[in-house]
Coordinates of N, CA, C and O in Angstrom, one line a residue:
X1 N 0.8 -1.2 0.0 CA 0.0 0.0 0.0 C 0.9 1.3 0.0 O 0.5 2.2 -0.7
X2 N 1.9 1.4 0.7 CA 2.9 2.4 0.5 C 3.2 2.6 -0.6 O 3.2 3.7 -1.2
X3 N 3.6 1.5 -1.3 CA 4.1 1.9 -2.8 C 3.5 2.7 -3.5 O 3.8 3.8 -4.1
X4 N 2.4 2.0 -3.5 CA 1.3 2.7 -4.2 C 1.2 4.1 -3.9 O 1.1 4.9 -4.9
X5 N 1.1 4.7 -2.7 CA 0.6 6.2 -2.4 C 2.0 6.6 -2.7 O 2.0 7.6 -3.4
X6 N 3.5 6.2 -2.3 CA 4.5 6.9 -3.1 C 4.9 7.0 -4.4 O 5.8 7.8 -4.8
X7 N 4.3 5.9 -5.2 CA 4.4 5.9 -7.0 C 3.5 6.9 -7.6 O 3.7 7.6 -8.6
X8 N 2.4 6.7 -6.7 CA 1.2 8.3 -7.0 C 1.5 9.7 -6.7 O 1.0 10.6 -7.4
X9 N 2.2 9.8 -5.6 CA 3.0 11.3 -5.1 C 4.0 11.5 -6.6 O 4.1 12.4 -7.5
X10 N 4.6 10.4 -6.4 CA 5.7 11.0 -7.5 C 5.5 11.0 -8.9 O 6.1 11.6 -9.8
X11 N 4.3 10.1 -9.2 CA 3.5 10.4 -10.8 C 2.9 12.1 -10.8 O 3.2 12.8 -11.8
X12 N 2.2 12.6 -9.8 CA 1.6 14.0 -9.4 C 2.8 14.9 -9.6 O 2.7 15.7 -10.5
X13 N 3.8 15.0 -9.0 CA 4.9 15.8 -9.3 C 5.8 16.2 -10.4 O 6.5 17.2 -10.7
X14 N 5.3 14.9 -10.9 CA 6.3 14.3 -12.6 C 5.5 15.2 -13.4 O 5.9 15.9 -14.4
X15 N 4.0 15.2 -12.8 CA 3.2 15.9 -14.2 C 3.1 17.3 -14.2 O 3.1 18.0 -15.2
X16 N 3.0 18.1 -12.4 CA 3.0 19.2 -12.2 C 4.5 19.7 -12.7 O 4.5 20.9 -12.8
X17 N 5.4 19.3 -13.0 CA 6.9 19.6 -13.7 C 6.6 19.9 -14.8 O 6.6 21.1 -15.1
X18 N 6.3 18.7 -15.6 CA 5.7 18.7 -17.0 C 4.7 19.9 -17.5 O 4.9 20.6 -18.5
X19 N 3.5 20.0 -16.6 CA 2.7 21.0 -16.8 C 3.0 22.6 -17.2 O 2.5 23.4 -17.9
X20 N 4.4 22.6 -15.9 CA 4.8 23.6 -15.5 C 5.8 24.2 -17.1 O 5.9 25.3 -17.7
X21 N 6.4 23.2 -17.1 CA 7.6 23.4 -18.5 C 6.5 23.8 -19.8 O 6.9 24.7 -20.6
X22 N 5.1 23.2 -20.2 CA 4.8 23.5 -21.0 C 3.9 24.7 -21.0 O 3.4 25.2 -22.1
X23 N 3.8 25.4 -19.7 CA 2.7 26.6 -19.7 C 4.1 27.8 -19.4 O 3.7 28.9 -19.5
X24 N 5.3 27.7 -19.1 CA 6.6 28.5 -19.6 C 6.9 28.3 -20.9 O 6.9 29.3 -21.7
X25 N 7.3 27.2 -21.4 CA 7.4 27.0 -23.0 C 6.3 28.1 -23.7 O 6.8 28.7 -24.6
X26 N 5.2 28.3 -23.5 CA 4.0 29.1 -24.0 C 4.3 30.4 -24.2 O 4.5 31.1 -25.2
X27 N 4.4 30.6 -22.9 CA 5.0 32.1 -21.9 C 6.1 32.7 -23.1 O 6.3 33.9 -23.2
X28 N 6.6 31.7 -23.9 CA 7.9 32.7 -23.9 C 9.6 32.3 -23.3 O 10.7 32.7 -23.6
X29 N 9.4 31.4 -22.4 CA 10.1 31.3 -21.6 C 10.9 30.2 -22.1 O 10.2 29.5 -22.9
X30 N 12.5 29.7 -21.7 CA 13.3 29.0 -22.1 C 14.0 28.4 -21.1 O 14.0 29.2 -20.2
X31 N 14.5 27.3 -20.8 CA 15.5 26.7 -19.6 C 16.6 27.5 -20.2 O 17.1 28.5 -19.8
X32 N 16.7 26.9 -21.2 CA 18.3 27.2 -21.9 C 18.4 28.8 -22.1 O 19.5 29.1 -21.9
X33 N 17.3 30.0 -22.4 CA 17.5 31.1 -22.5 C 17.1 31.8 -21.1 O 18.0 32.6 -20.6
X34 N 16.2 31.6 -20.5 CA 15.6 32.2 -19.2 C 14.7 32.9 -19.8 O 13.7 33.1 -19.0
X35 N 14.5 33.3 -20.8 CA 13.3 34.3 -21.6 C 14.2 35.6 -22.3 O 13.7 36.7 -22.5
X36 N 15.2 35.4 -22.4 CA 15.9 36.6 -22.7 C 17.1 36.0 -24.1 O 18.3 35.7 -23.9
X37 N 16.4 36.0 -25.5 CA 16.8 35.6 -26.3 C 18.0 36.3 -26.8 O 18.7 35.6 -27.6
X38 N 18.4 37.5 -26.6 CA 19.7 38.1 -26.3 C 20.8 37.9 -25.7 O 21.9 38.4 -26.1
X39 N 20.7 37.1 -24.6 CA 21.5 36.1 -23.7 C 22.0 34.8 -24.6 O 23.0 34.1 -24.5
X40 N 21.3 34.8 -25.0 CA 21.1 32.9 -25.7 C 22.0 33.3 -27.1 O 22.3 32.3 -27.7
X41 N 22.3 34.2 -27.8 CA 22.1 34.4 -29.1 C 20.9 34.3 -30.0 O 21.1 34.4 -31.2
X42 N 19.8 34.3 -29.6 CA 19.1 34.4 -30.4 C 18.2 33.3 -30.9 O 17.1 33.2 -31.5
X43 N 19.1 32.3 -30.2 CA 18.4 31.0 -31.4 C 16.7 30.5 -30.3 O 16.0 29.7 -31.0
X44 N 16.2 30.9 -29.1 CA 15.1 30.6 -28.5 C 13.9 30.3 -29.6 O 14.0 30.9 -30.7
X45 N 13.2 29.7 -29.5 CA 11.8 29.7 -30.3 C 11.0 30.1 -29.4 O 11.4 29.7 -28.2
X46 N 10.1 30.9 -29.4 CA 8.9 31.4 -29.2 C 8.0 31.1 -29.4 O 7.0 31.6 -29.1

């Protein structure tokens, strides 16, 4: 039963990550740039 409620915690977090990366990706935002495609050279997609 443990397993279970800790394979579930950490499936919930895996997705809230994921969620998170794709509503920044949206935003504008980049890991690799920070959002500041002048920093990066330029190459960011938007």
């Amino acid at each position: 039963m443990g397993t279970i409620i800790v394979g579930a915690g950490l499936v919930l977090v895996v997705a809230a990550i994921v969620r998170r990366m794709i509503k920044d990706k949206k935003a504008g935002k980049s890991i690799q740039c920070g959002g500041d495609c002048g920093h990066c050279g330029g190459h960011c997609n938007h």
